[in-house]
């Protein structure tokens, strides 16, 4: 009976360890790079007179995650400013160039899956949260207009990815995020419409747990 109890206790402990690979109270830091890939149709301005195209950019990123429960973490993503070239094209095909920088800090609640015996011991995760994007250093290159302004944006954000462990505390991460980023634009102080960036953000990172 004692042997059976010990075996049962050991099996239970192993099951719990497998099921909860990241215990509550754990911290992790991920350092890497992400590419912001705006949606292909970024809207129109000036009552449809100008089509908007926003290009992509890649920058270093860092995130920190604190596990409030087993396998459940709260993550904050930060980055150095992303730079985007903007092209405004009228009905005659004449284009005007502009540019902006932005910071998109994103706060997410995430669940890390474990115990599924996946190849290479891969650990998938999913998350959902809120993105705040602030724009600055906007410029428009025009002989007619002088100033471009883009309002800050709040929106939902989704996150999926996998961690490929090197060892118990270090892993390589591949992830993708969707961010709902829409900003109201002003030219020379006049409202001209909404720019819909709403990008997918693709990244890789080195993850360290503490």
XYZ file of C-alpha atoms in Angstrom, residues 70-171:
102
model
C 0.221 28.426 -13.905
C 0.759 28.945 -17.658
C -1.160 32.260 -17.601
C 0.892 35.402 -18.057
C 0.488 39.141 -18.501
C 2.852 40.470 -21.172
C 3.917 43.999 -22.121
C 5.531 44.505 -25.541
C 7.760 47.520 -26.219
C 9.979 48.577 -29.116
C 12.113 51.367 -30.460
C 10.132 53.617 -32.851
C 8.923 52.121 -36.099
C 9.305 54.287 -39.226
C 6.699 54.262 -42.006
C 6.712 55.910 -45.419
C 3.249 56.979 -46.551
C 2.108 57.550 -50.131
C -1.013 59.600 -50.928
C -2.255 59.119 -54.494
C -5.008 61.122 -56.192
C -7.382 60.005 -58.970
C -4.917 61.149 -61.649
C -2.150 58.986 -60.209
C -0.207 61.908 -58.781
C 1.396 60.936 -55.481
C 2.479 62.877 -52.418
C 4.971 61.392 -49.982
C 4.712 61.550 -46.206
C 6.178 59.710 -43.242
C 5.655 59.043 -39.556
C 7.136 57.244 -36.596
C 5.145 55.325 -34.007
C 5.433 53.345 -30.792
C 2.921 50.495 -30.287
C 3.101 49.254 -26.659
C 0.782 46.268 -26.276
C -0.530 44.632 -23.100
C -1.804 41.051 -23.391
C -3.083 38.182 -21.268
C -1.592 34.925 -22.553
C -2.047 31.200 -22.105
C 0.887 28.840 -22.684
C -0.042 25.282 -23.657
C 1.897 22.325 -22.289
C 1.654 18.588 -21.847
C 0.766 17.741 -25.457
C 4.029 15.936 -26.371
C 4.602 18.150 -29.397
C 7.681 17.717 -31.649
C 10.859 19.386 -30.329
C 8.931 20.018 -27.094
C 7.397 23.105 -28.751
C 5.204 25.214 -26.444
C 2.402 27.101 -28.273
C 0.687 30.112 -26.735
C -2.168 32.488 -27.503
C -2.990 35.903 -26.156
C -5.429 38.791 -26.389
C -5.089 42.338 -25.190
C -5.034 46.022 -26.019
C -2.689 48.073 -28.180
C -1.917 51.769 -27.723
C -0.114 53.407 -30.639
C 1.286 56.917 -30.479
C 2.418 58.702 -33.653
C 5.051 61.424 -33.838
C 7.465 63.166 -36.220
C 4.874 63.188 -38.981
C 5.919 64.966 -42.175
C 4.320 65.617 -45.540
C 6.380 66.537 -48.596
C 4.153 68.901 -50.541
C 4.239 72.365 -52.094
C 0.601 72.811 -51.086
C 0.354 71.337 -47.582
C 2.657 71.945 -44.638
C 1.656 69.772 -41.693
C 0.431 66.196 -41.209
C -0.925 65.005 -37.855
C -1.957 61.465 -36.866
C -3.961 60.896 -33.669
C -3.037 58.218 -31.155
C -4.894 54.908 -31.440
C -6.410 52.338 -29.061
C -7.438 48.902 -30.312
C -7.586 45.187 -29.613
C -4.581 42.971 -30.232
C -4.253 39.221 -30.732
C -1.120 37.139 -30.284
C -0.119 33.612 -31.315
C 3.261 31.926 -31.243
C 5.463 29.025 -30.267
C 8.438 28.718 -27.945
C 11.116 26.172 -28.906
C 13.092 25.401 -25.734
C 16.888 25.230 -25.604
C 16.702 24.183 -21.955
C 14.395 24.630 -18.953
C 14.721 28.437 -18.867
C 15.685 29.523 -22.408
C 13.843 29.254 -25.714
